[in-house]
PDB file of C-alpha atoms in Angstrom:
ATOM      1  CA  UNK A   1      19.886  52.012  20.130  1.00  0.00           C
ATOM      2  CA  UNK A   2      16.749  52.035  18.446  1.00  0.00           C
ATOM      3  CA  UNK A   3      15.426  48.370  17.944  1.00  0.00           C
ATOM      4  CA  UNK A   4      13.082  45.862  16.162  1.00  0.00           C
ATOM      5  CA  UNK A   5      13.231  42.523  17.190  1.00  0.00           C
ATOM      6  CA  UNK A   6      11.009  40.272  15.886  1.00  0.00           C
ATOM      7  CA  UNK A   7       9.840  36.347  16.722  1.00  0.00           C
ATOM      8  CA  UNK A   8       9.661  33.808  16.123  1.00  0.00           C
ATOM      9  CA  UNK A   9      12.815  33.238  13.716  1.00  0.00           C
ATOM     10  CA  UNK A  10      10.708  30.968  11.562  1.00  0.00           C
ATOM     11  CA  UNK A  11       7.370  29.154  11.433  1.00  0.00           C
ATOM     12  CA  UNK A  12       6.143  26.331   9.350  1.00  0.00           C
ATOM     13  CA  UNK A  13       2.195  25.714   9.317  1.00  0.00           C
ATOM     14  CA  UNK A  14      -0.295  23.957   7.035  1.00  0.00           C
ATOM     15  CA  UNK A  15      -2.305  25.266   4.048  1.00  0.00           C
ATOM     16  CA  UNK A  16      -5.490  27.116   6.148  1.00  0.00           C
ATOM     17  CA  UNK A  17      -4.342  27.574   9.052  1.00  0.00           C
ATOM     18  CA  UNK A  18      -3.442  30.621  11.205  1.00  0.00           C
ATOM     19  CA  UNK A  19      -1.005  32.369  12.873  1.00  0.00           C
ATOM     20  CA  UNK A  20       0.626  35.191  14.463  1.00  0.00           C
ATOM     21  CA  UNK A  21       4.569  36.969  14.163  1.00  0.00           C
ATOM     22  CA  UNK A  22       5.561  39.438  17.483  1.00  0.00           C
ATOM     23  CA  UNK A  23       7.311  42.635  16.743  1.00  0.00           C
ATOM     24  CA  UNK A  24       9.074  44.417  20.205  1.00  0.00           C
ATOM     25  CA  UNK A  25      10.821  47.607  19.370  1.00  0.00           C
ATOM     26  CA  UNK A  26      12.936  50.435  21.102  1.00  0.00           C
ATOM     27  CA  UNK A  27      12.843  53.013  18.808  1.00  0.00           C
ATOM     28  CA  UNK A  28      11.572  56.332  20.411  1.00  0.00           C
ATOM     29  CA  UNK A  29       9.472  58.691  19.843  1.00  0.00           C
ATOM     30  CA  UNK A  30       7.695  56.502  17.655  1.00  0.00           C
ATOM     31  CA  UNK A  31       6.369  57.504  14.144  1.00  0.00           C
ATOM     32  CA  UNK A  32       4.744  54.528  12.405  1.00  0.00           C
ATOM     33  CA  UNK A  33       4.692  50.726  11.942  1.00  0.00           C
ATOM     34  CA  UNK A  34       4.851  48.564   9.058  1.00  0.00           C
ATOM     35  CA  UNK A  35       5.246  45.281   8.277  1.00  0.00           C
ATOM     36  CA  UNK A  36       6.443  44.127   4.708  1.00  0.00           C
ATOM     37  CA  UNK A  37       6.483  40.685   2.737  1.00  0.00           C
ATOM     38  CA  UNK A  38       9.659  40.273   1.298  1.00  0.00           C
ATOM     39  CA  UNK A  39       9.196  36.727  -1.279  1.00  0.00           C
ATOM     40  CA  UNK A  40      12.825  35.010  -1.984  1.00  0.00           C
ATOM     41  CA  UNK A  41      15.441  37.500  -3.950  1.00  0.00           C
ATOM     42  CA  UNK A  42      12.667  40.059  -4.047  1.00  0.00           C
ATOM     43  CA  UNK A  43      12.036  43.652  -2.291  1.00  0.00           C
ATOM     44  CA  UNK A  44       9.938  43.372   0.563  1.00  0.00           C
ATOM     45  CA  UNK A  45       5.726  44.627  -0.394  1.00  0.00           C
ATOM     46  CA  UNK A  46       4.351  46.878   2.289  1.00  0.00           C
ATOM     47  CA  UNK A  47       1.519  45.107   3.927  1.00  0.00           C
ATOM     48  CA  UNK A  48       0.211  47.526   6.678  1.00  0.00           C
ATOM     49  CA  UNK A  49       1.211  51.191   8.174  1.00  0.00           C
ATOM     50  CA  UNK A  50      -0.356  51.946  11.430  1.00  0.00           C
ATOM     51  CA  UNK A  51       0.552  55.480  13.427  1.00  0.00           C
ATOM     52  CA  UNK A  52       0.585  55.692  16.874  1.00  0.00           C
ATOM     53  CA  UNK A  53      -3.256  56.346  17.233  1.00  0.00           C
ATOM     54  CA  UNK A  54      -4.107  53.616  14.986  1.00  0.00           C
ATOM     55  CA  UNK A  55      -4.129  50.203  16.686  1.00  0.00           C
ATOM     56  CA  UNK A  56      -5.051  47.933  14.256  1.00  0.00           C
ATOM     57  CA  UNK A  57      -5.220  47.394  10.105  1.00  0.00           C
ATOM     58  CA  UNK A  58      -6.810  44.833   7.604  1.00  0.00           C
ATOM     59  CA  UNK A  59      -5.516  44.269   4.748  1.00  0.00           C
ATOM     60  CA  UNK A  60      -6.839  41.347   3.553  1.00  0.00           C
ATOM     61  CA  UNK A  61      -5.941  37.992   5.304  1.00  0.00           C
ATOM     62  CA  UNK A  62      -3.820  39.962   7.323  1.00  0.00           C
ATOM     63  CA  UNK A  63      -4.634  42.224  10.212  1.00  0.00           C
ATOM     64  CA  UNK A  64      -1.961  44.096  12.119  1.00  0.00           C
ATOM     65  CA  UNK A  65      -1.704  44.903  15.573  1.00  0.00           C
ATOM     66  CA  UNK A  66      -0.145  47.701  17.723  1.00  0.00           C
ATOM     67  CA  UNK A  67      -0.064  48.718  20.974  1.00  0.00           C
ATOM     68  CA  UNK A  68       2.582  51.434  21.359  1.00  0.00           C
ATOM     69  CA  UNK A  69       2.028  51.530  25.490  1.00  0.00           C
ATOM     70  CA  UNK A  70       4.471  47.863  25.493  1.00  0.00           C
ATOM     71  CA  UNK A  71       6.173  48.549  22.076  1.00  0.00           C
ATOM     72  CA  UNK A  72       4.830  45.174  20.755  1.00  0.00           C
ATOM     73  CA  UNK A  73       3.397  44.653  17.075  1.00  0.00           C
ATOM     74  CA  UNK A  74       1.218  41.320  15.518  1.00  0.00           C
ATOM     75  CA  UNK A  75       0.600  40.559  12.089  1.00  0.00           C
ATOM     76  CA  UNK A  76      -1.917  37.978  12.145  1.00  0.00           C
ATOM     77  CA  UNK A  77      -2.321  36.103   8.788  1.00  0.00           C
ATOM     78  CA  UNK A  78      -5.812  34.220   8.424  1.00  0.00           C
ATOM     79  CA  UNK A  79      -6.095  31.148   6.480  1.00  0.00           C
ATOM     80  CA  UNK A  80      -2.443  30.573   5.430  1.00  0.00           C
ATOM     81  CA  UNK A  81      -2.525  29.862   1.475  1.00  0.00           C
ATOM     82  CA  UNK A  82       0.767  28.159  -0.583  1.00  0.00           C
ATOM     83  CA  UNK A  83       1.781  31.867  -1.613  1.00  0.00           C
ATOM     84  CA  UNK A  84       1.988  33.034   2.155  1.00  0.00           C
ATOM     85  CA  UNK A  85       4.990  31.388   2.073  1.00  0.00           C
ATOM     86  CA  UNK A  86       7.801  34.655   2.508  1.00  0.00           C
ATOM     87  CA  UNK A  87       9.732  36.573   4.852  1.00  0.00           C
ATOM     88  CA  UNK A  88       7.750  38.815   6.835  1.00  0.00           C
ATOM     89  CA  UNK A  89       9.426  41.868   8.148  1.00  0.00           C
ATOM     90  CA  UNK A  90       8.730  44.134  10.506  1.00  0.00           C
ATOM     91  CA  UNK A  91       9.804  48.599  10.481  1.00  0.00           C
ATOM     92  CA  UNK A  92       9.165  50.933  12.477  1.00  0.00           C
ATOM     93  CA  UNK A  93      10.650  54.285  12.550  1.00  0.00           C
ATOM     94  CA  UNK A  94      10.882  57.190  15.000  1.00  0.00           C
ATOM     95  CA  UNK A  95      10.458  61.137  14.631  1.00  0.00           C
ATOM     96  CA  UNK A  96      13.455  64.052  14.692  1.00  0.00           C
ATOM     97  CA  UNK A  97      16.456  62.476  15.023  1.00  0.00           C
ATOM     98  CA  UNK A  98      15.111  58.567  14.856  1.00  0.00           C
ATOM     99  CA  UNK A  99      12.758  58.805  11.354  1.00  0.00           C
ATOM    100  CA  UNK A 100      15.245  56.540   9.390  1.00  0.00           C
ATOM    101  CA  UNK A 101      13.300  53.330   9.238  1.00  0.00           C
ATOM    102  CA  UNK A 102      14.855  50.394  12.040  1.00  0.00           C
ATOM    103  CA  UNK A 103      14.423  47.103  10.238  1.00  0.00           C
ATOM    104  CA  UNK A 104      13.942  43.776  11.776  1.00  0.00           C
ATOM    105  CA  UNK A 105      15.372  40.961  10.967  1.00  0.00           C
ATOM    106  CA  UNK A 106      12.294  39.307   9.741  1.00  0.00           C
ATOM    107  CA  UNK A 107      10.305  36.158  10.444  1.00  0.00           C
ATOM    108  CA  UNK A 108      10.626  33.324   7.897  1.00  0.00           C
ATOM    109  CA  UNK A 109       7.357  31.547   7.163  1.00  0.00           C
ATOM    110  CA  UNK A 110       6.508  28.486   5.194  1.00  0.00           C
ATOM    111  CA  UNK A 111       3.058  27.318   4.349  1.00  0.00           C
ATOM    112  CA  UNK A 112       2.958  23.485   3.356  1.00  0.00           C
ATOM    113  CA  UNK A 113       0.527  21.732   1.387  1.00  0.00           C
TER     114      UNK A 113
ATOM    115  CA  UNK B   1       4.812  46.157  -9.319  1.00  0.00           C
ATOM    116  CA  UNK B   2       6.258  48.360  -7.560  1.00  0.00           C
ATOM    117  CA  UNK B   3       7.381  51.216 -10.555  1.00  0.00           C
ATOM    118  CA  UNK B   4      10.590  51.124  -9.238  1.00  0.00           C
ATOM    119  CA  UNK B   5      13.771  49.054 -11.297  1.00  0.00           C
ATOM    120  CA  UNK B   6      17.063  48.168 -10.363  1.00  0.00           C
ATOM    121  CA  UNK B   7      20.185  47.683 -12.562  1.00  0.00           C
ATOM    122  CA  UNK B   8      21.434  45.014 -12.769  1.00  0.00           C
ATOM    123  CA  UNK B   9      20.155  42.105 -10.987  1.00  0.00           C
ATOM    124  CA  UNK B  10      23.035  39.941 -10.625  1.00  0.00           C
ATOM    125  CA  UNK B  11      26.757  41.142 -10.581  1.00  0.00           C
ATOM    126  CA  UNK B  12      30.043  39.127  -9.772  1.00  0.00           C
ATOM    127  CA  UNK B  13      33.179  41.496  -8.431  1.00  0.00           C
ATOM    128  CA  UNK B  14      36.620  40.486  -7.147  1.00  0.00           C
ATOM    129  CA  UNK B  15      37.877  41.763  -3.773  1.00  0.00           C
ATOM    130  CA  UNK B  16      38.750  45.336  -4.197  1.00  0.00           C
ATOM    131  CA  UNK B  17      36.681  46.526  -6.927  1.00  0.00           C
ATOM    132  CA  UNK B  18      34.423  48.964  -7.259  1.00  0.00           C
ATOM    133  CA  UNK B  19      30.824  48.308  -8.261  1.00  0.00           C
ATOM    134  CA  UNK B  20      28.207  50.898  -9.236  1.00  0.00           C
ATOM    135  CA  UNK B  21      24.108  50.122  -9.070  1.00  0.00           C
ATOM    136  CA  UNK B  22      21.062  52.177 -10.418  1.00  0.00           C
ATOM    137  CA  UNK B  23      17.890  52.652  -9.866  1.00  0.00           C
ATOM    138  CA  UNK B  24      14.849  54.580 -11.390  1.00  0.00           C
ATOM    139  CA  UNK B  25      12.720  55.600  -8.806  1.00  0.00           C
ATOM    140  CA  UNK B  26       8.350  55.714  -9.084  1.00  0.00           C
ATOM    141  CA  UNK B  27       7.320  58.190 -10.790  1.00  0.00           C
ATOM    142  CA  UNK B  28       6.508  61.534  -8.322  1.00  0.00           C
ATOM    143  CA  UNK B  29       9.043  60.253  -5.731  1.00  0.00           C
ATOM    144  CA  UNK B  30      11.299  62.577  -4.791  1.00  0.00           C
ATOM    145  CA  UNK B  31      13.865  60.326  -1.990  1.00  0.00           C
ATOM    146  CA  UNK B  32      15.229  57.327  -2.865  1.00  0.00           C
ATOM    147  CA  UNK B  33      16.995  54.838  -0.062  1.00  0.00           C
ATOM    148  CA  UNK B  34      19.467  52.684   0.080  1.00  0.00           C
ATOM    149  CA  UNK B  35      19.919  49.111   1.853  1.00  0.00           C
ATOM    150  CA  UNK B  36      21.372  46.126   2.048  1.00  0.00           C
ATOM    151  CA  UNK B  37      20.410  42.766   3.894  1.00  0.00           C
ATOM    152  CA  UNK B  38      22.731  40.437   3.702  1.00  0.00           C
ATOM    153  CA  UNK B  39      21.639  36.611   3.544  1.00  0.00           C
ATOM    154  CA  UNK B  40      19.157  36.132   5.967  1.00  0.00           C
ATOM    155  CA  UNK B  41      18.856  39.489   7.426  1.00  0.00           C
ATOM    156  CA  UNK B  42      16.617  42.572   8.207  1.00  0.00           C
ATOM    157  CA  UNK B  43      17.440  45.418   4.983  1.00  0.00           C
ATOM    158  CA  UNK B  44      20.012  48.267   6.709  1.00  0.00           C
ATOM    159  CA  UNK B  45      20.225  51.242   5.975  1.00  0.00           C
ATOM    160  CA  UNK B  46      23.040  52.832   3.673  1.00  0.00           C
ATOM    161  CA  UNK B  47      21.813  55.958   3.148  1.00  0.00           C
ATOM    162  CA  UNK B  48      18.903  58.461   1.866  1.00  0.00           C
ATOM    163  CA  UNK B  49      18.156  61.063  -0.567  1.00  0.00           C
ATOM    164  CA  UNK B  50      16.065  63.327  -1.002  1.00  0.00           C
ATOM    165  CA  UNK B  51      16.052  66.347  -3.789  1.00  0.00           C
ATOM    166  CA  UNK B  52      19.683  65.373  -4.784  1.00  0.00           C
ATOM    167  CA  UNK B  53      21.515  65.755  -1.400  1.00  0.00           C
ATOM    168  CA  UNK B  54      22.228  63.005   1.127  1.00  0.00           C
ATOM    169  CA  UNK B  55      19.591  63.267   3.619  1.00  0.00           C
ATOM    170  CA  UNK B  56      20.331  60.708   6.316  1.00  0.00           C
ATOM    171  CA  UNK B  57      23.348  57.885   6.588  1.00  0.00           C
ATOM    172  CA  UNK B  58      23.958  54.657   8.155  1.00  0.00           C
ATOM    173  CA  UNK B  59      26.770  52.921  10.042  1.00  0.00           C
ATOM    174  CA  UNK B  60      28.994  52.246   5.951  1.00  0.00           C
ATOM    175  CA  UNK B  61      32.492  53.596   6.298  1.00  0.00           C
ATOM    176  CA  UNK B  62      32.482  56.424   2.967  1.00  0.00           C
ATOM    177  CA  UNK B  63      33.655  53.519   0.142  1.00  0.00           C
ATOM    178  CA  UNK B  64      29.373  53.701   0.048  1.00  0.00           C
ATOM    179  CA  UNK B  65      29.141  56.631  -1.764  1.00  0.00           C
ATOM    180  CA  UNK B  66      25.781  57.781  -3.934  1.00  0.00           C
ATOM    181  CA  UNK B  67      24.354  60.053  -6.055  1.00  0.00           C
ATOM    182  CA  UNK B  68      20.762  61.557  -7.418  1.00  0.00           C
ATOM    183  CA  UNK B  69      20.066  62.989 -10.247  1.00  0.00           C
ATOM    184  CA  UNK B  70      17.837  66.109 -11.625  1.00  0.00           C
ATOM    185  CA  UNK B  71      15.138  63.289 -12.328  1.00  0.00           C
ATOM    186  CA  UNK B  72      15.422  61.601  -9.122  1.00  0.00           C
ATOM    187  CA  UNK B  73      17.213  58.427 -10.251  1.00  0.00           C
ATOM    188  CA  UNK B  74      20.417  57.279  -8.188  1.00  0.00           C
ATOM    189  CA  UNK B  75      22.907  55.157  -8.267  1.00  0.00           C
ATOM    190  CA  UNK B  76      25.296  53.739  -4.932  1.00  0.00           C
ATOM    191  CA  UNK B  77      28.610  53.699  -5.811  1.00  0.00           C
ATOM    192  CA  UNK B  78      30.791  51.542  -3.878  1.00  0.00           C
ATOM    193  CA  UNK B  79      35.063  50.947  -3.704  1.00  0.00           C
ATOM    194  CA  UNK B  80      37.588  48.577  -2.750  1.00  0.00           C
ATOM    195  CA  UNK B  81      34.881  45.912  -2.702  1.00  0.00           C
ATOM    196  CA  UNK B  82      35.330  43.072   0.231  1.00  0.00           C
ATOM    197  CA  UNK B  83      34.033  39.654   0.562  1.00  0.00           C
ATOM    198  CA  UNK B  84      31.144  41.024   3.425  1.00  0.00           C
ATOM    199  CA  UNK B  85      29.694  43.174   0.405  1.00  0.00           C
ATOM    200  CA  UNK B  86      28.704  40.106  -0.625  1.00  0.00           C
ATOM    201  CA  UNK B  87      25.105  41.116  -0.557  1.00  0.00           C
ATOM    202  CA  UNK B  88      20.999  41.948  -1.755  1.00  0.00           C
ATOM    203  CA  UNK B  89      21.339  45.923  -2.560  1.00  0.00           C
ATOM    204  CA  UNK B  90      17.478  47.066  -2.562  1.00  0.00           C
ATOM    205  CA  UNK B  91      16.346  50.639  -3.389  1.00  0.00           C
ATOM    206  CA  UNK B  92      13.284  51.856  -2.183  1.00  0.00           C
ATOM    207  CA  UNK B  93      11.297  55.801  -3.441  1.00  0.00           C
ATOM    208  CA  UNK B  94       9.105  57.214  -1.451  1.00  0.00           C
ATOM    209  CA  UNK B  95       7.090  60.759  -1.579  1.00  0.00           C
ATOM    210  CA  UNK B  96       8.923  62.227   1.085  1.00  0.00           C
ATOM    211  CA  UNK B  97      11.546  61.550   3.367  1.00  0.00           C
ATOM    212  CA  UNK B  98       9.637  58.772   5.025  1.00  0.00           C
ATOM    213  CA  UNK B  99       9.144  60.738   8.331  1.00  0.00           C
ATOM    214  CA  UNK B 100       5.964  60.505   8.547  1.00  0.00           C
ATOM    215  CA  UNK B 101       3.887  57.595   6.955  1.00  0.00           C
ATOM    216  CA  UNK B 102       4.986  57.644   3.150  1.00  0.00           C
ATOM    217  CA  UNK B 103       4.628  54.013   2.036  1.00  0.00           C
ATOM    218  CA  UNK B 104       8.098  52.523   0.973  1.00  0.00           C
ATOM    219  CA  UNK B 105       8.605  50.919  -2.756  1.00  0.00           C
ATOM    220  CA  UNK B 106      11.113  49.001  -2.927  1.00  0.00           C
ATOM    221  CA  UNK B 107      12.575  47.314  -6.017  1.00  0.00           C
ATOM    222  CA  UNK B 108      13.110  43.656  -6.632  1.00  0.00           C
ATOM    223  CA  UNK B 109      17.459  44.167  -5.446  1.00  0.00           C
ATOM    224  CA  UNK B 110      20.971  44.060  -6.895  1.00  0.00           C
ATOM    225  CA  UNK B 111      22.271  40.950  -6.117  1.00  0.00           C
ATOM    226  CA  UNK B 112      26.235  41.118  -5.431  1.00  0.00           C
ATOM    227  CA  UNK B 113      29.011  38.794  -5.230  1.00  0.00           C
ATOM    228  CA  UNK B 114      32.458  39.616  -4.304  1.00  0.00           C
ATOM    229  CA  UNK B 115      34.968  36.630  -4.713  1.00  0.00           C
TER     230      UNK B 115
END
């Protein structure tokens, strides 16, 4: 069964600090991994998309890494801002019969002033 | 703004009723996927429509059904509502089925409460 596990479940940091969110997956064969940001009551917004051959992708203060061998990804947020408070969701898609994306439960990030 | 619009934004129903949720996809997109997101959980895939045909289905019972129209807008219908159907229902559109790296564009969702 394809699974995506995220950690931590929740995280509280001070404004200006950095943080790293983790994602482990079992989806196979692998196609791509996406990180989304979801504000409360809103739909997810794409941050990064990585395929098998990519091991890092940046989008402003967000940097995602991928290790396809260990099936792990991380999302690093630099110099956090209050607006970064949201849920961050890792989504993994496979190929063939596993093309339907599998969503993690998300990490809830709260940034305090 | 993603260009994906969902209606209504909020809805309250009672057990046993039927509901229809609507989604207008982003211009040029031919694929629509529907997701159910319970409070504190990640989205769960319901089904996907590609060029008006169902193109994949998650682990949801047949009382969850859908349609995609020639303009690629879509409806999600849920019959015989149960309390556990209370959730945020998300629609996502894409150009292609997502089997490669097409970006998914989500609407803001419909918050359904079943009493």
